[in-house]
Coordinates of C-alpha atoms in Angstrom, one line a residue:
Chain A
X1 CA 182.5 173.9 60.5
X2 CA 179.9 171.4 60.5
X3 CA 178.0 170.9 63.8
X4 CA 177.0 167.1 65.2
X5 CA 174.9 165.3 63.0
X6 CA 172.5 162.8 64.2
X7 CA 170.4 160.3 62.1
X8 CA 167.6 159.1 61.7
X9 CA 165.4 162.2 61.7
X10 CA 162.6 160.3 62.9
X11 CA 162.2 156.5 63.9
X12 CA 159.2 154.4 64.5
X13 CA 159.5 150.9 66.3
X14 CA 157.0 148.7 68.2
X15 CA 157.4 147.2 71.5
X16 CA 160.0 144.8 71.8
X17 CA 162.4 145.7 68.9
X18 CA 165.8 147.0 68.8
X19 CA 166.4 151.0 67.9
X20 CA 170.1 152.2 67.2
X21 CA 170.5 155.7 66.5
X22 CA 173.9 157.2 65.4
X23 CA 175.9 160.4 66.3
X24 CA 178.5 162.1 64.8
X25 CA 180.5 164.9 67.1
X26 CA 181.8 168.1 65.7
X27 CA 185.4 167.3 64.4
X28 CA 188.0 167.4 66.7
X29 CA 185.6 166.4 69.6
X30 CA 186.5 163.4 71.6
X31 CA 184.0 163.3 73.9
X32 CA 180.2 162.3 73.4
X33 CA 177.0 162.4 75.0
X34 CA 173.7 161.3 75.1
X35 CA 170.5 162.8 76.5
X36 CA 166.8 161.6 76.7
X37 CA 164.2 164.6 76.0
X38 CA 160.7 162.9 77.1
X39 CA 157.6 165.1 76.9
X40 CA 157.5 167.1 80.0
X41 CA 160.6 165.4 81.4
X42 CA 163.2 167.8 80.7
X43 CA 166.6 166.9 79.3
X44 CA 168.1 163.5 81.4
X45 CA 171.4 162.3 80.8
X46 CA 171.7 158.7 79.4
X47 CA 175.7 158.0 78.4
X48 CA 178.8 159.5 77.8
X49 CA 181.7 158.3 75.6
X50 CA 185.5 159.9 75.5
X51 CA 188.0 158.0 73.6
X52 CA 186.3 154.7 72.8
X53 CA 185.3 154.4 76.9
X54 CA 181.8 154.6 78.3
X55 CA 182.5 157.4 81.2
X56 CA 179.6 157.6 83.1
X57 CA 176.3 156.6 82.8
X58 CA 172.8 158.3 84.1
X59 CA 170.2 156.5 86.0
X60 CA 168.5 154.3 82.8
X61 CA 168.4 150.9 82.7
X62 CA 171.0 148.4 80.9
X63 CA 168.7 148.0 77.6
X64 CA 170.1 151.1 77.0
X65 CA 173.4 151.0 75.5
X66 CA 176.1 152.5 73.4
X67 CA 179.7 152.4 71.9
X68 CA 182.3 155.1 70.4
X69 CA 184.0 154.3 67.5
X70 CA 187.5 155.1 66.4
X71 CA 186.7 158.2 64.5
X72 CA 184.8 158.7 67.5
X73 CA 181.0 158.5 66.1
X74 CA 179.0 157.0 68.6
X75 CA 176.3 154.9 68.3
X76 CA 173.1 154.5 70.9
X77 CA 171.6 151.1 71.2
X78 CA 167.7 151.1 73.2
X79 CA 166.9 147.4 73.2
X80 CA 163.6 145.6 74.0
X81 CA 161.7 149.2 73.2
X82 CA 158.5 149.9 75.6
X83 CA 156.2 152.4 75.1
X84 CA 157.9 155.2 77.3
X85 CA 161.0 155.2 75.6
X86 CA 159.5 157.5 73.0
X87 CA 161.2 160.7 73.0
X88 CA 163.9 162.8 71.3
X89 CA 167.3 161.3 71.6
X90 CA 170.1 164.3 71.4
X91 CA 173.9 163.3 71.2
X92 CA 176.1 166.4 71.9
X93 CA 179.8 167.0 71.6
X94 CA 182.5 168.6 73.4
X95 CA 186.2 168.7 73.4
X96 CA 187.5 166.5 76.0
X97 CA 187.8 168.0 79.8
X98 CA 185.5 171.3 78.3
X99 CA 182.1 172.4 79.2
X100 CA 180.9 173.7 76.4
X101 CA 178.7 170.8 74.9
X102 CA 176.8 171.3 71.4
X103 CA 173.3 169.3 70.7
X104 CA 172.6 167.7 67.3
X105 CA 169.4 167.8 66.3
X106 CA 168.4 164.4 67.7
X107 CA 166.5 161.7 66.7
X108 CA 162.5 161.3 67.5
X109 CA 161.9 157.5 68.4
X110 CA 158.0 156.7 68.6
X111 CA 157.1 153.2 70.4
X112 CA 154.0 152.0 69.2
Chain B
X1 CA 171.7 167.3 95.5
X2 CA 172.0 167.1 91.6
X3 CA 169.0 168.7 91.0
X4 CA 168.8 172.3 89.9
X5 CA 165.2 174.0 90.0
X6 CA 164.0 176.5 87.2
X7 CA 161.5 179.2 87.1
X8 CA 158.8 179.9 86.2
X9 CA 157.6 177.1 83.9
X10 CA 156.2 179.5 81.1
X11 CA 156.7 183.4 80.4
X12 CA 155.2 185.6 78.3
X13 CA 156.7 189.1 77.4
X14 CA 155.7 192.1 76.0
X15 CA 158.1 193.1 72.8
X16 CA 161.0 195.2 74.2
X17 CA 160.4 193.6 77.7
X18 CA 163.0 192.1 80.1
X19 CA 163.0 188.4 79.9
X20 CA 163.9 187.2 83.6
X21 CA 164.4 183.2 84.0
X22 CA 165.7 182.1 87.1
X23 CA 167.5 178.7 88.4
X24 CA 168.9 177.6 91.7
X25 CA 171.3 174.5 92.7
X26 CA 172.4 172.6 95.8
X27 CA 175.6 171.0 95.0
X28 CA 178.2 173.3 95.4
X29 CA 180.3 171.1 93.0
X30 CA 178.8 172.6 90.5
X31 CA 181.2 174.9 88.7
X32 CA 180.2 175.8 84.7
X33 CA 176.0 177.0 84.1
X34 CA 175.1 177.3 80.6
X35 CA 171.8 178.4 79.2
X36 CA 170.7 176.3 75.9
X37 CA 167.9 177.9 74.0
X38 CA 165.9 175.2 72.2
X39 CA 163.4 175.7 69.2
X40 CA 160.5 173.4 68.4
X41 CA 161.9 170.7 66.8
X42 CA 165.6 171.1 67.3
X43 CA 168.4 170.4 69.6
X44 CA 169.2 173.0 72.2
X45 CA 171.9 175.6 71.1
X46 CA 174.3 176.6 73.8
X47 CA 173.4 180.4 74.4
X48 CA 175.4 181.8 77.2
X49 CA 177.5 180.6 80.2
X50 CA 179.0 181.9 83.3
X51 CA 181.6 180.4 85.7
X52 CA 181.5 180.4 89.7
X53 CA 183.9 183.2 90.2
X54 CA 182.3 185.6 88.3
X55 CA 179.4 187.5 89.3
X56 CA 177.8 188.7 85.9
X57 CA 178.3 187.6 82.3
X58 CA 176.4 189.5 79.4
X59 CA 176.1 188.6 75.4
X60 CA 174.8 191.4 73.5
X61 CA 171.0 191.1 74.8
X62 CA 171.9 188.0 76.9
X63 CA 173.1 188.4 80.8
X64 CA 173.4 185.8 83.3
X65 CA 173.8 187.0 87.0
X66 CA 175.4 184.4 89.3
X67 CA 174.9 184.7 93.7
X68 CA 177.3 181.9 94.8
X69 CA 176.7 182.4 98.3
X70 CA 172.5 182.2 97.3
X71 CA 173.6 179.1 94.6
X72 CA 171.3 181.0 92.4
X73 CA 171.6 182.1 88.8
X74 CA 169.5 183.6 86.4
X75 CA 169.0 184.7 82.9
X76 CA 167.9 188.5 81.7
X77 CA 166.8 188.5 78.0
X78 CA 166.9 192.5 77.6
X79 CA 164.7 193.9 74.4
X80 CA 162.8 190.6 74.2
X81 CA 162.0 189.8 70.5
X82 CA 159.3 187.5 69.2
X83 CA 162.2 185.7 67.5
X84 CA 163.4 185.0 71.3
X85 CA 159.9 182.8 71.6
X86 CA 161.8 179.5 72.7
X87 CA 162.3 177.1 75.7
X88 CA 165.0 177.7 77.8
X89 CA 167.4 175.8 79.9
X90 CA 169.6 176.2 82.6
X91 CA 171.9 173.1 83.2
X92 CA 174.7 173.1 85.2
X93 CA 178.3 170.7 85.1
X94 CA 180.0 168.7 88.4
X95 CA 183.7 170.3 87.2
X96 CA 186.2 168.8 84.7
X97 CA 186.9 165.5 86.5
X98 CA 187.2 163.7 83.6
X99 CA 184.7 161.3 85.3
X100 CA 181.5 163.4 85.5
X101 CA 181.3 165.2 82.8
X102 CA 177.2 165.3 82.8
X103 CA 175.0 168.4 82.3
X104 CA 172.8 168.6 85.1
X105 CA 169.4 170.2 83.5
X106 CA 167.0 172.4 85.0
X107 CA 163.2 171.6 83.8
X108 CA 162.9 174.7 81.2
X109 CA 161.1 178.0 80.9
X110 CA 158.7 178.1 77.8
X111 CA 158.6 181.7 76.5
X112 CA 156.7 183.8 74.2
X113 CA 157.7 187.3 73.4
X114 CA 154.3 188.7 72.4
X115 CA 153.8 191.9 69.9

């Protein structure tokens, strides 16, 4: 079984553009999540999507952004990049109304 | 009150060694703690969890012991291996609401298993 897949590997943007970083769950997964892992900030909890819906949303500001598709992929939008956005961006699955959650990779986004 | 606290910041262990992380919460709403084991490089891997209303949970080399009454929890790596060098992460989950379904991280526990 195929775990979540995230791409890009890497990203590099400056400050000021657009980043959109994409997330595929674990098939069969409804429900998707996105975390923010800065450099000695821990893990913090940016969106989660189940069934299309944006279900609750952590304390970041409204550049960032998101949407679930149909086949439920899910797509994280960061817009008007600064400098401290750079960090690895993890997406993480679960079956809806379970706990267990499973990371992809994520995706490193530099801000220079 | 969403908060959970993890300690100690780094470890290092002797080979064959007990591996002792520790974590403790406030909100007693709080009802699933998983540990994640993350590598350099890579998303964290879901390693062991324990429910509320039970007291002890063990994986092979992996136990978590749970005090509800301290709203503590901890994680006992027994026979530490070098290959168990890793950051670690308690997290904790505000129940199956269907509204906040968020993992609630603790701030990780570098640790090296020495030879």
């Amino acid at each position: 079984e195929a775990g979540v897949t995230q791409s890009p590997t890497h990203l590099i943007k400056t400050r000021g553009q657009q980043a959109t970083l994409r997330c595929s769950p674990i098939s069969g997964h409804t429900s998707v999540y996105w975390y923010q892992q800065a450099l000695g900030l821990g893990l913090q909890f940016l969106l989660w999507y189940d069934e299309g819906e944006e279900r609750n949303r952590g304390n970041f500001p409204p550049r960032f952004s998101g949407r679930q598709f149909p086949n439920y992929s899910s797509e994280l939008n960061v817009n008007a990049l600064e400098l401290e956005d750079s960090a690895l961006y993890l997406c993480a699955s679960s079956l809806v109304r379970l706990a267990e959650q499973f990371f992809g990779p994520g995706t490193r986004l530099t801000v220079l | 009150q969403q908060q959970v606290k993890q300690s100690p910041q780094s470890l290092i262990v002797q080979k064959g060694g007990i591996s002792i992380i520790n974590c403790a919460y406030e909100n007693t709403a709080f009802d699933y703690f998983p540990w994640y084991q993350q590598f350099p490089g890579k998303g964290p891997a879901l390693l062991i969890a324990i429910r509320p209303d039970v007291s002890e949970k063990k994986e092979g080399r992996f136990t978590i012991s749970f005090n509800k009454s301290a709203k503590q929890f901890s994680l006992h790596i027994m026979d530490s291996q070098p290959g168990d060098s890793a950051t670690y992460f308690c997290a904790a989950l505000l129940g199956d609401t269907g509204t906040a379904s968020k993992l609630t991280f603790g701030t990780g526990t570098r640790l090296q298993v020495t030879l």
